Coordinates of C-alpha atoms in Angstrom, one line a residue:
X1 CA 226.9 83.3 80.3
X2 CA 227.5 83.5 84.2
X3 CA 225.7 81.2 86.5
X4 CA 224.7 82.6 90.0
X5 CA 226.0 80.5 92.8
X6 CA 223.5 79.5 95.7
X7 CA 225.2 82.3 97.7
X8 CA 224.6 84.9 95.0
X9 CA 220.8 84.0 95.0
X10 CA 220.6 83.9 98.9
X11 CA 222.3 87.4 99.0
X12 CA 220.0 88.7 96.2
X13 CA 216.9 87.5 98.0
X14 CA 217.8 88.3 101.7
X15 CA 220.9 90.5 101.8
X16 CA 220.2 94.2 102.4
X17 CA 222.7 97.2 102.2
X18 CA 226.1 95.9 103.4
X19 CA 224.6 92.7 105.0
X20 CA 225.4 89.7 103.0
X21 CA 223.5 86.4 103.4
X22 CA 224.9 83.0 102.2
X23 CA 223.0 79.9 101.2
X24 CA 224.1 78.3 104.6
X25 CA 222.9 81.4 106.3
X26 CA 219.3 81.0 104.8
X27 CA 219.4 77.2 105.1
X28 CA 220.1 77.5 108.9
X29 CA 217.5 80.2 109.4
X30 CA 214.7 78.2 107.7
X31 CA 215.8 75.0 109.4
X32 CA 215.4 76.6 112.8
X33 CA 212.5 79.0 112.2
X34 CA 210.9 78.4 108.8
X35 CA 209.9 81.7 107.0
X36 CA 209.4 83.8 110.0
X37 CA 211.6 84.1 113.2
X38 CA 209.9 84.4 116.5
X39 CA 210.8 86.6 119.4
X40 CA 210.6 85.9 123.2
X41 CA 207.8 88.4 123.4
X42 CA 205.9 86.5 120.6
X43 CA 206.4 83.1 122.2
X44 CA 205.5 84.5 125.7
X45 CA 202.2 85.9 124.3
X46 CA 201.4 82.5 122.6
X47 CA 202.0 80.8 125.9
X48 CA 200.0 83.4 127.9
X49 CA 197.0 82.8 125.6
X50 CA 197.1 79.0 125.7
X51 CA 195.4 76.6 125.4
X52 CA 196.3 76.7 121.7
X53 CA 195.1 74.8 118.7
X54 CA 197.1 74.5 115.6
X55 CA 196.3 72.8 112.3
X56 CA 199.8 71.5 111.6
X57 CA 201.1 71.3 108.0
X58 CA 202.4 67.8 107.3
X59 CA 205.8 69.3 106.1
X60 CA 208.2 69.4 109.1
X61 CA 209.8 72.6 107.8
X62 CA 206.5 74.6 107.8
X63 CA 206.2 77.7 110.0
X64 CA 203.5 76.1 112.0
X65 CA 205.7 73.0 112.7
X66 CA 208.7 75.1 113.8
X67 CA 206.6 77.4 116.0
X68 CA 204.7 74.6 117.6
X69 CA 207.8 72.6 118.3
X70 CA 209.3 75.6 120.1
X71 CA 206.1 76.2 122.0
X72 CA 205.8 72.6 123.0
X73 CA 209.5 72.6 124.2
X74 CA 208.5 75.5 126.5
X75 CA 205.6 73.3 128.0
X76 CA 202.9 75.4 126.2
X77 CA 199.3 73.9 126.3
X78 CA 199.1 73.2 122.7
X79 CA 197.1 70.7 120.6
X80 CA 197.9 70.0 117.0
X81 CA 195.5 68.4 114.7
X82 CA 196.6 67.1 111.3
X83 CA 193.9 68.4 108.9
X84 CA 190.9 70.6 108.6
X85 CA 188.9 67.5 108.8
X86 CA 190.3 66.6 112.2
X87 CA 189.2 70.2 113.2
X88 CA 185.6 69.8 112.0
X89 CA 185.2 66.4 113.4
X90 CA 186.6 66.8 116.9
X91 CA 184.1 64.6 118.8
X92 CA 185.1 66.1 122.2
X93 CA 184.5 69.6 121.0
X94 CA 186.8 72.4 121.5
X95 CA 187.3 74.1 124.9
X96 CA 185.6 77.6 124.8
X97 CA 188.8 79.2 125.9
X98 CA 191.1 77.6 123.1
X99 CA 193.1 80.0 120.8
X100 CA 193.5 79.1 117.2
X101 CA 197.3 79.6 116.3
X102 CA 198.1 80.2 112.6
X103 CA 201.6 80.7 111.5
X104 CA 202.6 81.8 108.0
X105 CA 199.6 80.0 106.4
X106 CA 200.1 79.0 102.7
X107 CA 198.7 81.3 100.1
X108 CA 195.7 78.9 99.3
X109 CA 192.2 78.2 100.6
X110 CA 193.3 76.2 103.7
X111 CA 193.6 79.3 106.0
X112 CA 190.2 80.4 105.1
X113 CA 188.6 77.1 105.5
X114 CA 190.4 76.5 109.0
X115 CA 189.2 80.0 110.2
X116 CA 185.6 79.3 109.0
X117 CA 185.6 76.0 110.8
X118 CA 187.0 77.3 114.0
X119 CA 184.4 78.1 116.6
X120 CA 186.5 79.7 119.2
X121 CA 186.8 83.5 120.1
X122 CA 190.5 84.1 119.9
X123 CA 193.1 83.8 117.1
X124 CA 196.8 84.3 117.0
X125 CA 197.8 85.0 113.4
X126 CA 201.5 85.2 112.6
X127 CA 202.1 86.4 108.9
X128 CA 202.0 89.1 106.5
X129 CA 199.0 91.2 105.6
X130 CA 196.8 91.0 102.5
X131 CA 198.7 90.9 99.3
X132 CA 201.7 89.2 101.0
X133 CA 202.8 85.5 100.9
X134 CA 200.3 84.2 103.6
X135 CA 196.7 83.1 103.0
X136 CA 194.3 84.1 100.1
X137 CA 192.1 87.2 100.0
X138 CA 189.0 85.5 101.4
X139 CA 190.9 84.8 104.7
X140 CA 191.6 88.5 105.1
X141 CA 188.1 89.5 104.3
X142 CA 186.8 86.9 107.0
X143 CA 189.2 88.8 109.4
X144 CA 188.0 92.2 108.5
X145 CA 184.4 91.3 108.8
X146 CA 184.3 89.0 111.9
X147 CA 187.5 89.7 113.9
X148 CA 189.2 92.8 115.5
X149 CA 192.9 93.1 116.3
X150 CA 193.5 93.5 119.9
X151 CA 197.4 93.4 119.8
X152 CA 200.2 93.4 117.4
X153 CA 203.7 92.3 118.3
X154 CA 206.6 93.2 116.0
X155 CA 208.8 90.2 115.1
X156 CA 212.1 92.0 114.8
X157 CA 214.9 91.6 112.5
X158 CA 214.8 88.5 110.5
X159 CA 217.3 86.8 108.0
X160 CA 220.0 89.2 107.0
X161 CA 218.7 91.9 109.5
X162 CA 215.6 92.7 107.4
X163 CA 212.7 94.1 109.3
X164 CA 209.8 91.6 109.2
X165 CA 206.9 92.1 107.1
X166 CA 205.2 89.4 109.1
X167 CA 203.9 90.3 112.6
X168 CA 202.0 88.5 115.3
X169 CA 198.5 89.6 115.6
X170 CA 196.1 88.6 118.4
X171 CA 192.6 88.8 117.2
X172 CA 189.2 88.6 118.9
X173 CA 186.0 87.4 117.3
X174 CA 183.5 90.3 116.8
X175 CA 180.4 88.1 117.0
X176 CA 179.3 84.6 118.0
X177 CA 180.3 82.0 115.3
X178 CA 176.7 80.8 115.3
X179 CA 175.3 84.0 114.0
X180 CA 177.4 84.0 110.9

């Protein structure tokens, strides 16, 4: 029996056509960007829509951690809270103009719960659509019912030159959160 090398696995997962991807290529990509690479246009739009609020995953290699670090290095007005509880119990209250930033949220209930707790009117969601690796179906149902897409930004080539399934979506709330 032949055992696949780490390079074989990386190439199977991320290589396309004549492009090959090594395990080192994949590791470097994920260390810098996490699962989805930003573009200058995407970061510029995030900065333009600041102040931003992100619920930061505790794992330093999460997409949110990678994107927020890059945005902070560019002097973006960005506040990170460590949990949904911190978002719910923000004693100072959120500024009315704050934009929620969600980058490649896990495929569990957290993204839905954060979205439901957020009282602002604008959201930047970076990730795949329904049925992809991001969030659970209830999150997308909430988006379809209460938010509208006002801008979509393509994230360009990703690891191995693949076109991204993920995009940056700017969404505006359709109604006041108090009328839900």
